[in-house]
Amino acid sequence: MTIEDIYKSRVAAGELTPDPAQEHVLPEFERIRAGFSVPVKSGWFSKKTPAPKGLYLWGGVGRGKSMLMDLFVDSLDVPVRRVHFHAFMQEIHAAMHEARKTGVEDALEPVASAVIADVRCLAFDEMQISDITDAMIVGRLFEKLFAADVVVVTTSNRIPDDLYKDGLNRALFLPFIDLLKDQMVVHELASPTDYRQDRLAGSPVYFTPVNADARAKIDTVWADLTGGDAEPLTLHVKGREVLIPAYRNGVARAAFHDLCGKPLGAADYLALSDKISVLVLENIPSLGRSNFNEAKRFVTLIDALYEAKVRLIASAASSPEMLYLEGEGTFEFERTASRLREMQDKDWGTS
């Protein structure tokens, strides 16, 4: 069964909504799947069967990139690994650290060889490079992968030319961009529909009070948006690392303390808002004199989310208007309460 057949069967079953932009990229996935089915020639005078070109699928959040990747990966009968790009690079760094302990001259060599031995296809979710340590090794790593005929398929929110944009020593990174464009077909998924936002339309997104029922409802929303599968996300902001406990495909989940109980500021919240389309924020407490600094950070966070049109799903001690009732800043918080109320509207963030 081809990728197109699988997609059509999901549409017929009511599991997917037909989308011309998604349908337009299906032949690229099918080209790769079919390429794996071509027998590998062997013998003294046989030309080696070339591996199919990979695919770099980019576009806005919520357009269905990861869903299409899942269809593709499920259709393969060759060794394939699907992994978030950030998590994969963390594994590479950890493995190189262990390799150096053995005194090997090039720590990347055994690490790349181990990856190559395990897979014929690497399927990366959300290629985004913001860390200089990633930028400095990813080119050599991918050269080794491509030389060994490992096919790489990746999704990204950015066009290749914008990877590691404004990064330190970016000139050293540019050959990697050229390598990607040479070894992979670059395709934009230009759907006008953000399915992740649509999934939330008309559903409650603000739960109060904070109790087991609120937690259960947020767990249900989280499972619907992410499949329940998530990994930590590390944001690199002005030389610092900001850890988000759970993240998948543009959806992040954190407790109030994670984002407002730590010395974070506008730059951190702007970096987060640039990365995500939905934030699940749990356990917002009553605010006032006793947690004034946390309240100020919360105001800054909401401003960043609001301006970036990030959808907010939250559990809180009270309704927006009742969150901040005493102490300095109550008047200023009225705007935040108004924004929290506006962000609950079913059509908010879709325009």
Short mmCIF file of C-alpha atoms in Angstrom, two decimals:
data_model
loop_
_atom_site.label_atom_id
_atom_site.label_comp_id
_atom_site.label_asym_id
_atom_site.label_seq_id
_atom_site.Cartn_x
_atom_site.Cartn_y
_atom_site.Cartn_z
CA MET A 1 0.00 0.00 0.00
CA THR A 2 1.40 3.42 -0.97
CA ILE A 3 1.57 6.44 1.33
CA GLU A 4 -1.19 8.00 -0.76
CA ASP A 5 -3.38 4.93 -0.20
CA ILE A 6 -2.78 5.05 3.55
CA TYR A 7 -3.64 8.76 3.65
CA LYS A 8 -6.84 8.24 1.64
CA SER A 9 -7.93 5.39 3.89
CA ARG A 10 -7.47 7.61 6.97
CA VAL A 11 -9.53 10.34 5.31
CA ALA A 12 -12.26 7.83 4.40
CA ALA A 13 -12.33 6.61 7.99
CA GLY A 14 -12.81 10.17 9.24
CA GLU A 15 -9.46 10.16 11.04
CA LEU A 16 -8.01 12.91 8.84
CA THR A 17 -9.37 15.96 7.05
CA PRO A 18 -8.25 16.11 3.41
CA ASP A 19 -5.69 18.88 2.94
CA PRO A 20 -4.29 19.75 -0.52
CA ALA A 21 -0.96 20.90 0.96
CA GLN A 22 -0.54 17.58 2.78
CA GLU A 23 -1.57 15.61 -0.31
CA HIS A 24 1.01 17.51 -2.35
CA VAL A 25 3.92 16.19 -0.24
CA LEU A 26 2.78 12.55 -0.18
CA PRO A 27 4.62 11.65 -3.43
CA GLU A 28 7.90 12.69 -1.81
CA PHE A 29 7.34 10.29 1.07
CA GLU A 30 6.26 7.58 -1.38
CA ARG A 31 9.39 8.18 -3.50
CA ILE A 32 11.54 7.37 -0.46
CA ARG A 33 9.45 4.40 0.66
CA ALA A 34 9.53 2.91 -2.84
CA GLY A 35 13.27 3.60 -3.09
CA PHE A 36 13.87 1.34 -0.12
CA SER A 37 12.04 -1.45 -1.95
CA VAL A 38 14.50 -1.47 -4.87
CA PRO A 39 16.79 -4.52 -4.51
CA VAL A 40 20.38 -3.64 -3.65
CA LYS A 41 22.63 -4.83 -6.49
CA SER A 42 25.74 -6.79 -5.62
CA GLY A 43 28.61 -8.36 -7.49
CA TRP A 44 31.89 -7.26 -9.04
CA PHE A 45 30.39 -5.45 -12.00
CA SER A 46 27.12 -4.24 -10.49
CA LYS A 47 26.64 -0.59 -9.79
CA LYS A 48 25.65 0.12 -6.21
CA THR A 49 21.98 1.04 -5.89
CA PRO A 50 21.89 4.65 -4.72
CA ALA A 51 19.87 5.48 -1.64
CA PRO A 52 16.83 7.70 -2.27
CA LYS A 53 17.26 11.37 -1.51
CA GLY A 54 15.95 12.41 1.88
CA LEU A 55 13.26 14.98 2.63
CA TYR A 56 13.36 18.27 4.53
CA LEU A 57 9.73 19.16 5.24
CA TRP A 58 9.25 22.63 6.68
CA GLY A 59 6.30 24.87 7.50
CA GLY A 60 4.33 26.46 10.32
CA VAL A 61 3.35 24.66 13.49
CA GLY A 62 0.20 22.55 13.51
CA ARG A 63 0.17 21.93 9.75
CA GLY A 64 0.49 18.15 9.98
CA LYS A 65 4.22 17.61 9.41
CA SER A 66 4.59 15.17 12.30
CA MET A 67 1.41 13.33 11.38
CA LEU A 68 2.73 12.77 7.85
CA MET A 69 6.05 11.64 9.28
CA ASP A 70 4.20 9.05 11.38
CA LEU A 71 2.39 7.73 8.30
CA PHE A 72 5.71 7.45 6.50
CA VAL A 73 7.59 5.74 9.33
CA ASP A 74 4.74 3.25 9.91
CA SER A 75 4.84 2.29 6.22
CA LEU A 76 8.52 1.32 6.17
CA ASP A 77 9.88 -2.21 6.42
CA VAL A 78 13.53 -1.16 6.81
CA PRO A 79 15.31 -0.28 10.09
CA VAL A 80 14.13 3.24 10.92
CA ARG A 81 14.34 5.45 13.96
CA ARG A 82 12.00 8.35 14.62
CA VAL A 83 13.35 10.78 17.21
CA HIS A 84 13.17 14.43 18.16
CA PHE A 85 16.23 16.15 16.68
CA HIS A 86 17.14 17.87 19.95
CA ALA A 87 17.05 14.55 21.85
CA PHE A 88 19.12 12.86 19.14
CA MET A 89 21.86 15.51 19.37
CA GLN A 90 21.93 15.16 23.16
CA GLU A 91 22.51 11.43 22.67
CA ILE A 92 25.33 12.13 20.21
CA HIS A 93 27.07 14.49 22.65
CA ALA A 94 26.74 11.96 25.49
CA ALA A 95 28.09 9.14 23.32
CA MET A 96 31.03 11.28 22.18
CA HIS A 97 31.82 12.07 25.82
CA GLU A 98 32.01 8.34 26.56
CA ALA A 99 34.09 7.68 23.43
CA ARG A 100 36.70 10.26 24.48
CA LYS A 101 37.27 8.30 27.67
CA THR A 102 38.66 5.45 25.56
CA GLY A 103 41.32 7.71 24.08
CA VAL A 104 39.97 7.48 20.54
CA GLU A 105 41.40 10.11 18.20
CA ASP A 106 38.06 11.13 16.66
CA ALA A 107 35.18 10.68 19.10
CA LEU A 108 32.58 11.17 16.38
CA GLU A 109 33.79 8.21 14.31
CA PRO A 110 32.60 5.35 16.58
CA VAL A 111 29.42 7.25 17.48
CA ALA A 112 28.44 7.77 13.84
CA SER A 113 29.34 4.16 13.04
CA ALA A 114 26.99 2.93 15.77
CA VAL A 115 24.12 4.99 14.37
CA ILE A 116 24.81 3.79 10.83
CA ALA A 117 24.87 0.15 11.95
CA ASP A 118 21.37 0.44 13.43
CA VAL A 119 19.30 2.24 10.79
CA ARG A 120 18.71 2.82 7.11
CA CYS A 121 16.46 5.78 7.77
CA LEU A 122 16.53 8.50 10.41
CA ALA A 123 13.27 10.42 10.87
CA PHE A 124 13.83 13.62 12.83
CA ASP A 125 11.11 15.73 14.38
CA GLU A 126 11.73 19.47 14.41
CA MET A 127 15.25 20.14 13.22
CA GLN A 128 16.28 23.38 14.85
CA ILE A 129 19.85 24.27 15.72
CA SER A 130 20.50 26.97 18.30
CA ASP A 131 23.40 25.44 20.21
CA ILE A 132 26.94 26.10 18.97
CA THR A 133 28.07 22.64 20.11
CA ASP A 134 25.41 21.08 17.84
CA ALA A 135 26.32 23.44 15.01
CA MET A 136 29.98 22.48 15.15
CA ILE A 137 29.50 18.71 14.82
CA VAL A 138 26.28 18.26 12.88
CA GLY A 139 27.93 18.82 9.49
CA ARG A 140 30.54 16.08 10.00
CA LEU A 141 27.93 13.75 11.43
CA PHE A 142 25.57 14.14 8.48
CA GLU A 143 28.41 13.73 6.00
CA LYS A 144 29.08 10.33 7.53
CA LEU A 145 25.38 9.40 7.51
CA PHE A 146 24.91 10.38 3.87
CA ALA A 147 28.14 8.65 2.80
CA ALA A 148 26.79 5.44 4.35
CA ASP A 149 23.46 5.83 2.48
CA VAL A 150 21.43 6.53 5.61
CA VAL A 151 18.35 8.41 4.41
CA VAL A 152 17.37 11.39 6.52
CA VAL A 153 13.81 12.73 6.67
CA THR A 154 13.16 15.70 8.91
CA THR A 155 10.51 18.23 9.80
CA SER A 156 11.28 21.80 10.75
CA ASN A 157 9.55 25.11 11.34
CA ARG A 158 12.37 26.83 9.43
CA ILE A 159 13.64 26.79 5.87
CA PRO A 160 17.20 25.35 5.75
CA ASP A 161 18.75 28.77 5.12
CA ASP A 162 17.37 29.97 8.47
CA LEU A 163 18.93 27.18 10.56
CA TYR A 164 21.30 28.52 13.23
CA LYS A 165 20.37 32.02 12.07
CA ASP A 166 22.52 34.71 13.73
CA GLY A 167 24.45 31.96 15.55
CA LEU A 168 28.03 32.32 16.71
CA ASN A 169 30.54 31.52 13.94
CA ARG A 170 27.65 30.81 11.56
CA ALA A 171 29.97 30.98 8.53
CA LEU A 172 31.39 27.63 9.65
CA PHE A 173 27.87 26.19 9.61
CA LEU A 174 26.91 27.24 6.08
CA PRO A 175 28.44 24.15 4.35
CA PHE A 176 26.02 22.02 6.37
CA ILE A 177 23.07 23.92 4.88
CA ASP A 178 24.47 23.30 1.40
CA LEU A 179 24.86 19.61 2.27
CA LEU A 180 21.22 19.37 3.34
CA LYS A 181 20.00 21.00 0.14
CA ASP A 182 22.17 18.66 -1.93
CA GLN A 183 21.18 15.43 -0.19
CA MET A 184 17.51 16.18 0.60
CA VAL A 185 14.48 17.46 -1.25
CA VAL A 186 13.31 20.66 0.46
CA HIS A 187 9.51 20.92 0.52
CA GLU A 188 7.31 23.53 2.20
CA LEU A 189 4.06 22.32 3.76
CA ALA A 190 2.10 25.50 3.12
CA SER A 191 -1.28 24.58 4.58
CA PRO A 192 -3.36 27.56 5.77
CA THR A 193 -4.83 25.48 8.58
CA ASP A 194 -3.33 25.10 12.05
CA TYR A 195 -4.91 21.80 13.09
CA ARG A 196 -3.52 22.01 16.59
CA GLN A 197 -5.37 25.26 17.22
CA ASP A 198 -8.50 23.89 15.56
CA ARG A 199 -8.48 20.89 17.87
CA LEU A 200 -8.84 23.26 20.82
CA ALA A 201 -11.58 25.40 19.30
CA GLY A 202 -14.70 25.25 21.45
CA SER A 203 -13.02 23.19 24.18
CA PRO A 204 -12.42 24.50 27.73
CA VAL A 205 -8.86 25.71 28.15
CA TYR A 206 -8.91 27.24 31.65
CA PHE A 207 -9.59 24.97 34.63
CA THR A 208 -10.24 26.11 38.18
CA PRO A 209 -9.75 25.33 41.00
CA VAL A 210 -6.50 23.34 40.94
CA ASN A 211 -7.56 19.82 41.89
CA ALA A 212 -7.59 16.25 40.64
CA ASP A 213 -10.42 16.99 38.20
CA ALA A 214 -8.48 19.88 36.62
CA ARG A 215 -5.40 17.70 36.34
CA ALA A 216 -7.37 14.90 34.67
CA LYS A 217 -8.89 17.29 32.14
CA ILE A 218 -5.51 18.78 31.30
CA ASP A 219 -4.07 15.28 30.94
CA THR A 220 -6.82 14.55 28.40
CA VAL A 221 -6.06 17.70 26.39
CA TRP A 222 -2.33 16.95 26.52
CA ALA A 223 -2.85 13.39 25.28
CA ASP A 224 -5.02 14.66 22.43
CA LEU A 225 -2.44 17.23 21.32
CA THR A 226 0.70 15.14 21.74
CA GLY A 227 -0.32 11.50 22.00
CA GLY A 228 1.08 11.67 25.53
CA ASP A 229 4.62 11.33 24.20
CA ALA A 230 6.99 14.15 25.14
CA GLU A 231 10.59 15.03 25.92
CA PRO A 232 12.19 17.89 27.85
CA LEU A 233 13.03 20.98 25.80
CA THR A 234 16.12 23.09 26.44
CA LEU A 235 16.04 26.68 25.21
CA HIS A 236 19.33 28.49 24.79
CA VAL A 237 18.85 32.15 25.69
CA LYS A 238 21.79 34.55 25.87
CA GLY A 239 24.21 31.84 26.96
CA ARG A 240 21.80 30.33 29.49
CA GLU A 241 19.72 27.17 29.37
CA VAL A 242 16.00 27.26 30.14
CA LEU A 243 14.47 23.82 30.68
CA ILE A 244 10.86 23.12 29.76
CA PRO A 245 9.82 19.82 31.38
CA ALA A 246 7.70 18.42 28.53
CA TYR A 247 7.47 19.26 24.84
CA ARG A 248 6.31 17.73 21.60
CA ASN A 249 5.56 19.19 18.19
CA GLY A 250 5.09 22.78 19.25
CA VAL A 251 3.19 21.98 22.44
CA ALA A 252 4.91 22.61 25.79
CA ARG A 253 3.85 21.69 29.33
CA ALA A 254 5.15 23.23 32.53
CA ALA A 255 4.09 24.10 36.05
CA PHE A 256 3.77 27.72 37.19
CA HIS A 257 6.92 27.31 39.30
CA ASP A 258 8.93 26.12 36.29
CA LEU A 259 8.37 29.38 34.44
CA CYS A 260 7.56 31.97 37.09
CA GLY A 261 9.22 30.64 40.24
CA LYS A 262 12.69 30.90 38.73
CA PRO A 263 14.69 34.02 37.74
CA LEU A 264 13.46 34.16 34.15
CA GLY A 265 12.66 37.27 32.16
CA ALA A 266 11.19 38.64 28.97
CA ALA A 267 13.94 37.20 26.73
CA ASP A 268 13.24 33.69 28.06
CA TYR A 269 9.50 34.01 27.55
CA LEU A 270 9.97 35.44 24.05
CA ALA A 271 12.24 32.51 23.15
CA LEU A 272 9.60 30.08 24.44
CA SER A 273 6.80 31.86 22.57
CA ASP A 274 8.81 31.71 19.35
CA LYS A 275 9.23 27.95 19.72
CA ILE A 276 5.69 26.84 20.61
CA SER A 277 2.10 27.24 19.48
CA VAL A 278 0.45 25.89 22.64
CA LEU A 279 1.46 26.13 26.31
CA VAL A 280 -0.07 23.95 29.01
CA LEU A 281 0.57 25.84 32.25
CA GLU A 282 -0.45 24.12 35.48
CA ASN A 283 -0.96 25.14 39.10
CA ILE A 284 -1.19 28.93 38.82
CA PRO A 285 -1.60 29.99 42.48
CA SER A 286 -3.36 32.96 44.02
CA LEU A 287 -1.08 35.97 43.55
CA GLY A 288 -0.28 38.90 45.83
CA ARG A 289 2.29 40.30 48.28
CA SER A 290 3.63 36.90 49.29
CA ASN A 291 4.69 35.99 45.73
CA PHE A 292 5.03 39.41 44.11
CA ASN A 293 8.12 38.51 42.04
CA GLU A 294 6.43 35.39 40.67
CA ALA A 295 3.36 37.47 39.83
CA LYS A 296 5.47 39.99 37.89
CA ARG A 297 7.05 37.18 35.89
CA PHE A 298 3.61 35.73 35.21
CA VAL A 299 2.46 39.07 33.80
CA THR A 300 5.52 39.16 31.51
CA LEU A 301 4.92 35.56 30.44
CA ILE A 302 1.28 36.21 29.54
CA ASP A 303 2.27 39.32 27.57
CA ALA A 304 4.77 37.27 25.53
CA LEU A 305 2.27 34.47 24.87
CA TYR A 306 -0.45 36.95 23.97
CA GLU A 307 1.65 38.89 21.48
CA ALA A 308 2.87 35.67 19.83
CA LYS A 309 -0.68 34.27 19.66
CA VAL A 310 0.33 31.18 21.62
CA ARG A 311 -2.68 29.19 22.79
CA LEU A 312 -2.79 28.82 26.59
CA ILE A 313 -4.28 25.89 28.48
CA ALA A 314 -4.12 26.46 32.22
CA SER A 315 -5.16 25.29 35.65
CA ALA A 316 -5.41 28.02 38.27
CA ALA A 317 -6.49 28.66 41.83
CA SER A 318 -9.18 31.11 40.69
CA SER A 319 -10.73 32.78 37.69
CA PRO A 320 -8.50 35.39 35.98
CA GLU A 321 -10.24 38.28 37.71
CA MET A 322 -9.82 36.68 41.15
CA LEU A 323 -6.18 35.60 40.87
CA TYR A 324 -4.61 38.85 42.14
CA LEU A 325 -6.71 40.52 44.83
CA GLU A 326 -4.27 42.26 47.18
CA GLY A 327 -0.95 44.04 47.19
CA GLU A 328 0.98 46.28 44.86
CA GLY A 329 0.21 45.63 41.24
CA THR A 330 -3.48 44.74 41.48
CA PHE A 331 -4.43 47.54 39.09
CA GLU A 332 -1.77 46.54 36.56
CA PHE A 333 -2.92 42.92 36.76
CA GLU A 334 -6.32 43.88 35.37
CA ARG A 335 -4.82 43.91 31.88
CA THR A 336 -3.36 40.43 32.42
CA ALA A 337 -6.73 39.16 33.67
CA SER A 338 -8.38 40.64 30.59
CA ARG A 339 -5.85 38.92 28.33
CA LEU A 340 -6.32 35.60 30.13
CA ARG A 341 -10.05 35.90 29.58
CA GLU A 342 -9.59 36.83 25.90
CA MET A 343 -7.23 33.91 25.36
CA GLN A 344 -10.00 31.52 26.41
CA ASP A 345 -12.13 32.49 23.42
CA LYS A 346 -12.53 29.60 20.98
CA ASP A 347 -11.39 31.74 18.04
CA TRP A 348 -8.44 33.36 19.82
CA GLY A 349 -5.06 32.82 18.15
CA THR A 350 -6.53 31.55 14.87
CA SER A 351 -6.42 34.83 12.99
#
